[in-house]
PDB file of C-alpha atoms in Angstrom:
ATOM      1  CA  MET A   1      48.121 -18.892 -25.177  1.00  0.00           C
ATOM      2  CA  ASN A   2      51.535 -17.377 -24.651  1.00  0.00           C
ATOM      3  CA  PRO A   3      51.679 -15.885 -21.061  1.00  0.00           C
ATOM      4  CA  PHE A   4      53.574 -12.834 -22.222  1.00  0.00           C
ATOM      5  CA  PHE A   5      51.008 -12.180 -24.936  1.00  0.00           C
ATOM      6  CA  LEU A   6      48.159 -12.757 -22.531  1.00  0.00           C
ATOM      7  CA  ASP A   7      49.792 -10.362 -20.020  1.00  0.00           C
ATOM      8  CA  GLY A   8      50.089  -7.762 -22.812  1.00  0.00           C
ATOM      9  CA  LEU A   9      46.400  -7.910 -23.691  1.00  0.00           C
ATOM     10  CA  THR A  10      45.351  -7.670 -20.075  1.00  0.00           C
ATOM     11  CA  ARG A  11      47.563  -4.648 -19.694  1.00  0.00           C
ATOM     12  CA  ILE A  12      46.081  -3.113 -22.759  1.00  0.00           C
ATOM     13  CA  GLY A  13      42.595  -3.658 -21.516  1.00  0.00           C
ATOM     14  CA  PHE A  14      43.354  -2.151 -18.221  1.00  0.00           C
ATOM     15  CA  VAL A  15      44.793   0.907 -19.944  1.00  0.00           C
ATOM     16  CA  ILE A  16      41.777   1.333 -22.232  1.00  0.00           C
ATOM     17  CA  THR A  17      39.526   0.931 -19.161  1.00  0.00           C
ATOM     18  CA  GLU A  18      41.531   3.535 -17.198  1.00  0.00           C
ATOM     19  CA  LEU A  19      41.344   6.013 -20.111  1.00  0.00           C
ATOM     20  CA  ALA A  20      37.594   5.565 -20.243  1.00  0.00           C
ATOM     21  CA  VAL A  21      37.273   6.295 -16.570  1.00  0.00           C
ATOM     22  CA  GLY A  22      39.643   9.234 -16.894  1.00  0.00           C
ATOM     23  CA  PHE A  23      37.622  10.698 -19.796  1.00  0.00           C
ATOM     24  CA  GLY A  24      34.421  10.143 -17.787  1.00  0.00           C
ATOM     25  CA  ILE A  25      35.899  12.191 -14.898  1.00  0.00           C
ATOM     26  CA  PHE A  26      37.007  14.831 -17.480  1.00  0.00           C
ATOM     27  CA  TRP A  27      33.389  15.067 -18.960  1.00  0.00           C
ATOM     28  CA  LEU A  28      31.781  15.277 -15.384  1.00  0.00           C
ATOM     29  CA  GLY A  29      34.298  18.034 -14.474  1.00  0.00           C
ATOM     30  CA  GLN A  30      33.448  20.098 -17.499  1.00  0.00           C
ATOM     31  CA  LEU A  31      29.703  19.541 -16.811  1.00  0.00           C
ATOM     32  CA  ALA A  32      30.072  20.697 -13.292  1.00  0.00           C
ATOM     33  CA  TYR A  33      32.045  23.763 -14.431  1.00  0.00           C
ATOM     34  CA  GLN A  34      29.203  24.558 -16.897  1.00  0.00           C
ATOM     35  CA  LYS A  35      26.146  23.925 -14.664  1.00  0.00           C
ATOM     36  CA  LEU A  36      27.359  24.650 -11.154  1.00  0.00           C
ATOM     37  CA  PHE A  37      30.163  27.166 -11.397  1.00  0.00           C
ATOM     38  CA  ARG A  38      29.545  29.470 -14.354  1.00  0.00           C
ATOM     39  CA  ARG A  39      25.998  28.419 -15.159  1.00  0.00           C
ATOM     40  CA  MET A  40      26.165  28.970 -18.865  1.00  0.00           C
ATOM     41  CA  ASP A  41      25.440  27.355 -22.163  1.00  0.00           C
ATOM     42  CA  LEU A  42      28.797  26.339 -23.444  1.00  0.00           C
ATOM     43  CA  ASN A  43      27.531  25.610 -26.963  1.00  0.00           C
ATOM     44  CA  LEU A  44      26.075  29.085 -27.156  1.00  0.00           C
ATOM     45  CA  GLU A  45      29.155  30.808 -25.861  1.00  0.00           C
ATOM     46  CA  LEU A  46      31.617  28.831 -27.848  1.00  0.00           C
ATOM     47  CA  PHE A  47      29.842  28.161 -31.194  1.00  0.00           C
ATOM     48  CA  VAL A  48      27.187  30.889 -31.587  1.00  0.00           C
ATOM     49  CA  ARG A  49      28.736  33.879 -29.853  1.00  0.00           C
ATOM     50  CA  ASP A  50      32.305  32.685 -30.673  1.00  0.00           C
ATOM     51  CA  ASN A  51      33.475  33.864 -27.204  1.00  0.00           C
ATOM     52  CA  PRO A  52      37.276  33.448 -26.939  1.00  0.00           C
ATOM     53  CA  ALA A  53      37.262  34.376 -23.218  1.00  0.00           C
ATOM     54  CA  VAL A  54      35.023  31.446 -22.274  1.00  0.00           C
ATOM     55  CA  ALA A  55      37.285  29.080 -24.318  1.00  0.00           C
ATOM     56  CA  ILE A  56      40.430  30.313 -22.578  1.00  0.00           C
ATOM     57  CA  ALA A  57      38.837  29.912 -19.096  1.00  0.00           C
ATOM     58  CA  LEU A  58      37.466  26.495 -20.073  1.00  0.00           C
ATOM     59  CA  VAL A  59      40.740  25.282 -21.386  1.00  0.00           C
ATOM     60  CA  GLY A  60      42.470  26.385 -18.188  1.00  0.00           C
ATOM     61  CA  TYR A  61      39.953  24.513 -16.056  1.00  0.00           C
ATOM     62  CA  ASN A  62      40.266  21.340 -18.182  1.00  0.00           C
ATOM     63  CA  PHE A  63      44.011  21.515 -18.021  1.00  0.00           C
ATOM     64  CA  GLY A  64      43.827  21.901 -14.311  1.00  0.00           C
ATOM     65  CA  ILE A  65      41.813  18.697 -14.059  1.00  0.00           C
ATOM     66  CA  ILE A  66      44.472  16.876 -16.098  1.00  0.00           C
ATOM     67  CA  LEU A  67      47.297  18.079 -13.976  1.00  0.00           C
ATOM     68  CA  ALA A  68      45.390  17.198 -10.764  1.00  0.00           C
ATOM     69  CA  LEU A  69      44.761  13.632 -12.089  1.00  0.00           C
ATOM     70  CA  ALA A  70      48.469  13.140 -12.441  1.00  0.00           C
ATOM     71  CA  GLY A  71      48.618  12.889  -8.733  1.00  0.00           C
ATOM     72  CA  VAL A  72      45.846  10.291  -8.738  1.00  0.00           C
ATOM     73  CA  LEU A  73      47.458   8.078 -11.414  1.00  0.00           C
ATOM     74  CA  ASP A  74      50.580   7.520  -9.276  1.00  0.00           C
ATOM     75  CA  LYS A  75      48.587   5.645  -6.728  1.00  0.00           C
ATOM     76  CA  GLU A  76      49.384   1.945  -6.854  1.00  0.00           C
ATOM     77  CA  GLY A  77      46.646  -0.516  -5.947  1.00  0.00           C
ATOM     78  CA  GLU A  78      47.187  -4.156  -5.257  1.00  0.00           C
ATOM     79  CA  THR A  79      44.934  -5.061  -8.284  1.00  0.00           C
ATOM     80  CA  TRP A  80      43.733  -3.371 -11.357  1.00  0.00           C
ATOM     81  CA  LEU A  81      40.332  -3.054  -9.675  1.00  0.00           C
ATOM     82  CA  ASP A  82      41.943  -1.227  -6.765  1.00  0.00           C
ATOM     83  CA  GLN A  83      43.576   1.059  -9.302  1.00  0.00           C
ATOM     84  CA  LEU A  84      40.307   1.865 -11.029  1.00  0.00           C
ATOM     85  CA  LEU A  85      38.642   2.506  -7.759  1.00  0.00           C
ATOM     86  CA  TYR A  86      41.492   4.871  -6.822  1.00  0.00           C
ATOM     87  CA  LEU A  87      41.016   6.797 -10.032  1.00  0.00           C
ATOM     88  CA  ALA A  88      37.291   7.004  -9.673  1.00  0.00           C
ATOM     89  CA  SER A  89      37.203   8.065  -6.080  1.00  0.00           C
ATOM     90  CA  TYR A  90      40.054  10.507  -6.294  1.00  0.00           C
ATOM     91  CA  GLY A  91      38.762  11.795  -9.619  1.00  0.00           C
ATOM     92  CA  ALA A  92      35.493  12.714  -7.879  1.00  0.00           C
ATOM     93  CA  GLY A  93      37.457  14.418  -5.270  1.00  0.00           C
ATOM     94  CA  VAL A  94      39.431  16.256  -7.848  1.00  0.00           C
ATOM     95  CA  ILE A  95      36.259  17.695  -9.527  1.00  0.00           C
ATOM     96  CA  LEU A  96      34.989  18.935  -6.130  1.00  0.00           C
ATOM     97  CA  LEU A  97      38.280  20.488  -5.193  1.00  0.00           C
ATOM     98  CA  MET A  98      38.760  22.079  -8.549  1.00  0.00           C
ATOM     99  CA  LEU A  99      35.300  23.663  -8.177  1.00  0.00           C
ATOM    100  CA  VAL A 100      36.136  24.886  -4.629  1.00  0.00           C
ATOM    101  CA  GLY A 101      39.465  26.215  -5.956  1.00  0.00           C
ATOM    102  CA  ALA A 102      37.622  28.038  -8.796  1.00  0.00           C
ATOM    103  CA  TRP A 103      35.348  29.625  -6.121  1.00  0.00           C
ATOM    104  CA  VAL A 104      38.407  30.694  -4.123  1.00  0.00           C
ATOM    105  CA  GLY A 105      39.796  32.202  -7.204  1.00  0.00           C
ATOM    106  CA  ASP A 106      36.691  34.182  -7.838  1.00  0.00           C
ATOM    107  CA  ARG A 107      36.098  35.390  -4.304  1.00  0.00           C
ATOM    108  CA  LEU A 108      39.747  35.801  -2.972  1.00  0.00           C
ATOM    109  CA  ILE A 109      42.215  35.901  -5.835  1.00  0.00           C
ATOM    110  CA  LEU A 110      40.234  37.834  -8.574  1.00  0.00           C
ATOM    111  CA  ARG A 111      37.779  39.325  -6.021  1.00  0.00           C
ATOM    112  CA  ARG A 112      38.097  42.803  -7.593  1.00  0.00           C
ATOM    113  CA  CYS A 113      36.727  41.582 -10.846  1.00  0.00           C
ATOM    114  CA  ASP A 114      33.200  40.211 -11.620  1.00  0.00           C
ATOM    115  CA  CYS A 115      34.808  37.356 -13.605  1.00  0.00           C
ATOM    116  CA  ALA A 116      31.400  35.802 -14.486  1.00  0.00           C
ATOM    117  CA  ARG A 117      30.253  39.051 -16.161  1.00  0.00           C
ATOM    118  CA  GLU A 118      33.742  39.901 -17.573  1.00  0.00           C
ATOM    119  CA  ILE A 119      34.144  36.559 -19.252  1.00  0.00           C
ATOM    120  CA  VAL A 120      30.684  35.606 -20.389  1.00  0.00           C
ATOM    121  CA  GLU A 121      29.213  39.051 -21.185  1.00  0.00           C
ATOM    122  CA  GLU A 122      32.207  41.216 -21.924  1.00  0.00           C
ATOM    123  CA  GLN A 123      34.351  38.561 -23.523  1.00  0.00           C
ATOM    124  CA  ASN A 124      37.294  39.819 -21.711  1.00  0.00           C
ATOM    125  CA  VAL A 125      40.344  37.846 -22.504  1.00  0.00           C
ATOM    126  CA  GLY A 126      42.462  39.368 -19.790  1.00  0.00           C
ATOM    127  CA  ALA A 127      40.026  38.205 -17.058  1.00  0.00           C
ATOM    128  CA  ALA A 128      39.750  34.874 -18.781  1.00  0.00           C
ATOM    129  CA  SER A 129      43.542  34.395 -18.852  1.00  0.00           C
ATOM    130  CA  ALA A 130      43.709  35.238 -15.041  1.00  0.00           C
ATOM    131  CA  GLU A 131      40.927  32.632 -14.327  1.00  0.00           C
ATOM    132  CA  ALA A 132      42.650  30.053 -16.466  1.00  0.00           C
ATOM    133  CA  GLY A 133      45.817  30.653 -14.504  1.00  0.00           C
ATOM    134  CA  VAL A 134      43.897  30.056 -11.207  1.00  0.00           C
ATOM    135  CA  HIS A 135      42.622  26.660 -12.494  1.00  0.00           C
ATOM    136  CA  ILE A 136      45.977  25.590 -13.807  1.00  0.00           C
ATOM    137  CA  ALA A 137      47.776  26.566 -10.596  1.00  0.00           C
ATOM    138  CA  ASN A 138      44.956  24.750  -8.559  1.00  0.00           C
ATOM    139  CA  GLY A 139      45.522  21.646 -10.557  1.00  0.00           C
ATOM    140  CA  LEU A 140      49.303  21.840  -9.918  1.00  0.00           C
ATOM    141  CA  VAL A 141      48.788  22.070  -6.259  1.00  0.00           C
ATOM    142  CA  LEU A 142      46.304  19.194  -6.237  1.00  0.00           C
ATOM    143  CA  SER A 143      48.625  16.963  -8.211  1.00  0.00           C
ATOM    144  CA  ALA A 144      51.172  17.055  -5.278  1.00  0.00           C
ATOM    145  CA  ALA A 145      48.449  17.281  -2.482  1.00  0.00           C
ATOM    146  CA  LEU A 146      46.748  14.125  -3.758  1.00  0.00           C
ATOM    147  CA  GLY A 147      49.831  12.323  -4.966  1.00  0.00           C
ATOM    148  CA  GLY A 148      52.287  10.006  -3.276  1.00  0.00           C
ATOM    149  CA  GLN A 149      51.774   6.694  -1.349  1.00  0.00           C
ATOM    150  CA  SER A 150      52.021   7.712   2.207  1.00  0.00           C
ATOM    151  CA  GLY A 151      49.688  10.545   2.805  1.00  0.00           C
ATOM    152  CA  THR A 152      45.998  10.520   3.649  1.00  0.00           C
ATOM    153  CA  TRP A 153      43.021  12.546   2.519  1.00  0.00           C
ATOM    154  CA  ILE A 154      43.547  14.734   5.572  1.00  0.00           C
ATOM    155  CA  VAL A 155      47.177  15.452   4.745  1.00  0.00           C
ATOM    156  CA  GLY A 156      46.168  16.061   1.160  1.00  0.00           C
ATOM    157  CA  LEU A 157      43.460  18.546   2.070  1.00  0.00           C
ATOM    158  CA  VAL A 158      45.802  20.402   4.435  1.00  0.00           C
ATOM    159  CA  CYS A 159      48.423  20.820   1.690  1.00  0.00           C
ATOM    160  CA  TRP A 160      45.877  21.863  -0.820  1.00  0.00           C
ATOM    161  CA  ALA A 161      44.480  24.520   1.580  1.00  0.00           C
ATOM    162  CA  VAL A 162      47.939  25.740   2.207  1.00  0.00           C
ATOM    163  CA  GLY A 163      48.679  25.950  -1.510  1.00  0.00           C
ATOM    164  CA  LEU A 164      45.450  27.928  -2.120  1.00  0.00           C
ATOM    165  CA  GLY A 165      46.467  30.297   0.742  1.00  0.00           C
ATOM    166  CA  VAL A 166      49.840  30.826  -0.982  1.00  0.00           C
ATOM    167  CA  LEU A 167      48.109  31.702  -4.383  1.00  0.00           C
ATOM    168  CA  VAL A 168      45.874  34.297  -2.568  1.00  0.00           C
ATOM    169  CA  LEU A 169      48.837  35.772  -0.868  1.00  0.00           C
ATOM    170  CA  VAL A 170      50.859  36.110  -3.894  1.00  0.00           C
ATOM    171  CA  SER A 171      47.999  37.588  -5.955  1.00  0.00           C
ATOM    172  CA  ALA A 172      47.449  40.230  -3.213  1.00  0.00           C
ATOM    173  CA  LEU A 173      51.179  41.031  -3.096  1.00  0.00           C
ATOM    174  CA  TYR A 174      51.664  41.177  -6.916  1.00  0.00           C
ATOM    175  CA  PRO A 175      50.312  44.715  -7.493  1.00  0.00           C
ATOM    176  CA  ARG A 176      52.922  46.019  -4.986  1.00  0.00           C
ATOM    177  CA  VAL A 177      55.677  44.341  -7.060  1.00  0.00           C
ATOM    178  CA  VAL A 178      54.595  45.717 -10.460  1.00  0.00           C
ATOM    179  CA  HIS A 179      53.512  49.103  -9.111  1.00  0.00           C
ATOM    180  CA  TYR A 180      50.205  49.451 -10.929  1.00  0.00           C
ATOM    181  CA  ASN A 181      46.609  48.427 -10.323  1.00  0.00           C
ATOM    182  CA  VAL A 182      46.551  44.963 -11.804  1.00  0.00           C
ATOM    183  CA  PHE A 183      42.791  44.230 -11.319  1.00  0.00           C
ATOM    184  CA  ARG A 184      41.694  47.673 -12.618  1.00  0.00           C
ATOM    185  CA  GLU A 185      43.707  47.047 -15.793  1.00  0.00           C
ATOM    186  CA  ILE A 186      42.081  43.609 -16.176  1.00  0.00           C
ATOM    187  CA  CYS A 187      38.534  44.642 -15.403  1.00  0.00           C
ATOM    188  CA  LYS A 188      38.250  48.274 -16.435  1.00  0.00           C
ATOM    189  CA  ARG A 189      40.660  48.423 -19.411  1.00  0.00           C
ATOM    190  CA  ASN A 190      40.142  44.795 -20.524  1.00  0.00           C
ATOM    191  CA  ASN A 191      43.863  44.598 -20.723  1.00  0.00           C
ATOM    192  CA  PRO A 192      44.885  41.224 -21.996  1.00  0.00           C
ATOM    193  CA  ALA A 193      48.495  41.659 -21.182  1.00  0.00           C
ATOM    194  CA  THR A 194      47.955  42.146 -17.603  1.00  0.00           C
ATOM    195  CA  GLY A 195      45.757  39.045 -17.431  1.00  0.00           C
ATOM    196  CA  VAL A 196      48.303  36.849 -19.055  1.00  0.00           C
ATOM    197  CA  ALA A 197      51.094  38.107 -16.948  1.00  0.00           C
ATOM    198  CA  LEU A 198      49.082  37.364 -13.707  1.00  0.00           C
ATOM    199  CA  ALA A 199      48.294  33.990 -15.044  1.00  0.00           C
ATOM    200  CA  GLY A 200      51.950  33.197 -15.582  1.00  0.00           C
ATOM    201  CA  LEU A 201      52.712  34.292 -11.935  1.00  0.00           C
ATOM    202  CA  LEU A 202      49.825  32.066 -10.569  1.00  0.00           C
ATOM    203  CA  ILE A 203      50.999  29.034 -12.660  1.00  0.00           C
ATOM    204  CA  ALA A 204      54.595  29.600 -11.552  1.00  0.00           C
ATOM    205  CA  THR A 205      53.441  29.857  -7.897  1.00  0.00           C
ATOM    206  CA  GLY A 206      51.441  26.537  -8.350  1.00  0.00           C
ATOM    207  CA  ASN A 207      54.400  24.831  -9.752  1.00  0.00           C
ATOM    208  CA  VAL A 208      56.566  25.953  -6.797  1.00  0.00           C
ATOM    209  CA  VAL A 209      53.813  24.690  -4.373  1.00  0.00           C
ATOM    210  CA  ARG A 210      53.676  21.350  -6.299  1.00  0.00           C
ATOM    211  CA  VAL A 211      57.386  20.773  -5.880  1.00  0.00           C
ATOM    212  CA  ALA A 212      57.378  21.897  -2.179  1.00  0.00           C
ATOM    213  CA  PHE A 213      54.834  19.243  -1.438  1.00  0.00           C
ATOM    214  CA  THR A 214      56.208  16.400  -3.583  1.00  0.00           C
ATOM    215  CA  PRO A 215      58.311  14.583  -0.940  1.00  0.00           C
ATOM    216  CA  GLU A 216      56.583  11.728   0.792  1.00  0.00           C
ATOM    217  CA  PHE A 217      54.763  12.593   3.993  1.00  0.00           C
ATOM    218  CA  GLN A 218      56.595  11.312   7.103  1.00  0.00           C
ATOM    219  CA  ASN A 219      54.864  13.114   9.968  1.00  0.00           C
ATOM    220  CA  TRP A 220      53.292  16.546  10.576  1.00  0.00           C
ATOM    221  CA  THR A 221      56.233  18.191  12.194  1.00  0.00           C
ATOM    222  CA  GLU A 222      59.058  16.774  10.009  1.00  0.00           C
ATOM    223  CA  SER A 223      57.342  16.955   6.612  1.00  0.00           C
ATOM    224  CA  PHE A 224      55.644  20.320   7.024  1.00  0.00           C
ATOM    225  CA  THR A 225      58.876  21.931   8.158  1.00  0.00           C
ATOM    226  CA  GLN A 226      60.605  20.598   5.020  1.00  0.00           C
ATOM    227  CA  TYR A 227      57.627  21.784   2.937  1.00  0.00           C
ATOM    228  CA  PHE A 228      57.606  25.324   4.380  1.00  0.00           C
ATOM    229  CA  ILE A 229      61.427  25.695   4.061  1.00  0.00           C
ATOM    230  CA  VAL A 230      61.420  24.715   0.378  1.00  0.00           C
ATOM    231  CA  LEU A 231      58.335  26.792  -0.261  1.00  0.00           C
ATOM    232  CA  GLY A 232      59.709  29.946   1.375  1.00  0.00           C
ATOM    233  CA  PHE A 233      62.953  29.728  -0.413  1.00  0.00           C
ATOM    234  CA  CYS A 234      61.340  29.225  -3.798  1.00  0.00           C
ATOM    235  CA  LEU A 235      58.800  32.077  -3.272  1.00  0.00           C
ATOM    236  CA  LEU A 236      61.640  34.536  -2.374  1.00  0.00           C
ATOM    237  CA  ALA A 237      63.502  33.461  -5.412  1.00  0.00           C
ATOM    238  CA  LEU A 238      60.415  33.820  -7.538  1.00  0.00           C
ATOM    239  CA  ALA A 239      60.106  37.449  -6.305  1.00  0.00           C
ATOM    240  CA  LEU A 240      63.396  38.337  -8.008  1.00  0.00           C
ATOM    241  CA  ILE A 241      62.344  36.995 -11.368  1.00  0.00           C
ATOM    242  CA  ARG A 242      60.374  40.061 -12.447  1.00  0.00           C
ATOM    243  CA  TRP A 243      63.530  42.133 -11.854  1.00  0.00           C
ATOM    244  CA  LEU A 244      65.632  39.695 -13.869  1.00  0.00           C
ATOM    245  CA  ALA A 245      62.992  39.609 -16.683  1.00  0.00           C
ATOM    246  CA  ASP A 246      63.388  43.383 -17.124  1.00  0.00           C
ATOM    247  CA  LEU A 247      67.176  43.057 -16.853  1.00  0.00           C
ATOM    248  CA  VAL A 248      67.845  40.002 -18.994  1.00  0.00           C
ATOM    249  CA  LEU A 249      65.000  39.275 -21.308  1.00  0.00           C
ATOM    250  CA  VAL A 250      64.035  42.912 -22.419  1.00  0.00           C
ATOM    251  CA  PRO A 251      67.228  44.999 -21.602  1.00  0.00           C
ATOM    252  CA  GLY A 252      66.417  48.782 -21.903  1.00  0.00           C
ATOM    253  CA  VAL A 253      62.624  48.274 -21.659  1.00  0.00           C
ATOM    254  CA  LYS A 254      60.457  48.304 -18.635  1.00  0.00           C
ATOM    255  CA  ILE A 255      57.677  45.581 -18.959  1.00  0.00           C
ATOM    256  CA  SER A 256      55.264  47.539 -16.829  1.00  0.00           C
ATOM    257  CA  ASP A 257      55.368  50.395 -19.120  1.00  0.00           C
ATOM    258  CA  GLU A 258      54.658  48.096 -22.150  1.00  0.00           C
ATOM    259  CA  ILE A 259      51.796  46.515 -20.318  1.00  0.00           C
ATOM    260  CA  VAL A 260      49.912  49.577 -18.789  1.00  0.00           C
ATOM    261  CA  ASN A 261      51.391  52.781 -20.052  1.00  0.00           C
ATOM    262  CA  GLN A 262      50.376  52.571 -23.651  1.00  0.00           C
ATOM    263  CA  SER A 263      47.089  53.319 -25.390  1.00  0.00           C
ATOM    264  CA  ILE A 264      47.241  49.685 -26.717  1.00  0.00           C
ATOM    265  CA  PRO A 265      48.622  47.269 -24.146  1.00  0.00           C
ATOM    266  CA  ASN A 266      51.620  45.211 -25.361  1.00  0.00           C
ATOM    267  CA  LEU A 267      50.313  41.602 -25.168  1.00  0.00           C
ATOM    268  CA  GLY A 268      53.785  40.341 -26.081  1.00  0.00           C
ATOM    269  CA  ALA A 269      55.206  42.018 -23.002  1.00  0.00           C
ATOM    270  CA  GLY A 270      52.575  40.236 -20.964  1.00  0.00           C
ATOM    271  CA  LEU A 271      53.582  36.929 -22.602  1.00  0.00           C
ATOM    272  CA  ILE A 272      57.337  37.556 -21.820  1.00  0.00           C
ATOM    273  CA  GLU A 273      56.524  38.271 -18.243  1.00  0.00           C
ATOM    274  CA  ALA A 274      54.383  35.146 -17.845  1.00  0.00           C
ATOM    275  CA  PHE A 275      57.079  33.085 -19.528  1.00  0.00           C
ATOM    276  CA  ALA A 276      59.743  34.476 -17.157  1.00  0.00           C
ATOM    277  CA  TYR A 277      57.577  33.420 -14.050  1.00  0.00           C
ATOM    278  CA  ILE A 278      56.912  30.033 -15.374  1.00  0.00           C
ATOM    279  CA  ALA A 279      60.404  29.341 -16.666  1.00  0.00           C
ATOM    280  CA  GLY A 280      61.899  30.567 -13.446  1.00  0.00           C
ATOM    281  CA  SER A 281      59.613  28.282 -11.407  1.00  0.00           C
ATOM    282  CA  PHE A 282      60.976  25.340 -13.300  1.00  0.00           C
ATOM    283  CA  LEU A 283      64.569  26.322 -12.890  1.00  0.00           C
ATOM    284  CA  LEU A 284      63.863  26.695  -9.130  1.00  0.00           C
ATOM    285  CA  THR A 285      62.197  23.502  -8.817  1.00  0.00           C
ATOM    286  CA  TRP A 286      64.757  21.661 -10.794  1.00  0.00           C
ATOM    287  CA  SER A 287      67.460  23.212  -8.476  1.00  0.00           C
ATOM    288  CA  VAL A 288      66.022  22.222  -5.056  1.00  0.00           C
TER     289      VAL A 288
END
């Protein structure tokens, strides 16, 4: 048989096997979310109660897993079996760390909301959007923390913990920037615009953390000095984006007024604010 053709068949077989393992990880992650984290019947919520909030939160969680696996797939093994072992072992780690990140999101980032009740019982789209933002941001952080060739599990865990700490800090400072009670709007008013805007900020922060931790690890002093310099600069620049959004994207209008100071919150304004954060994070990361 032609060696080129044989190599192609081998490669196709490996890709199919890798996809099968990846979907297995994906399925296990969703099962863990359903049984261990939210402890709910997904079929009941999605297809009997037609609960959009559960769908939004679940999609955010699944997307976070996909992003986190991006860091796993760049690991290069000596053989295809090594590569599959990398995927399986790191995939199991991704599921565990996604669940821990979800717990951190509930307890430290969205601690002023009972997200389980808001999403499952109240079908609160704003709370679901905020939770989805936590999951996606966690996946972005994990994609960098677990990626690369030179780091170890210890390095990855430290980077991931630092990234979660940054998300917690940013979520705590956010109400001071926008000058309204973000979590009251989400939980008491069921304000979807506020939840979407917060989700955009969290995703943008996760993207900034991802890029800050992307360079290959050299040693603790040199690498983490570089990581924190890039991270600090990007976060300071990200803080200016809200002001620029008011000035450039919606001149003559204050986004905060559209989101919270109307009888019906303006979801479009929340989407514009979320877009500003995410787009700004990409512009920043492409520039550094």
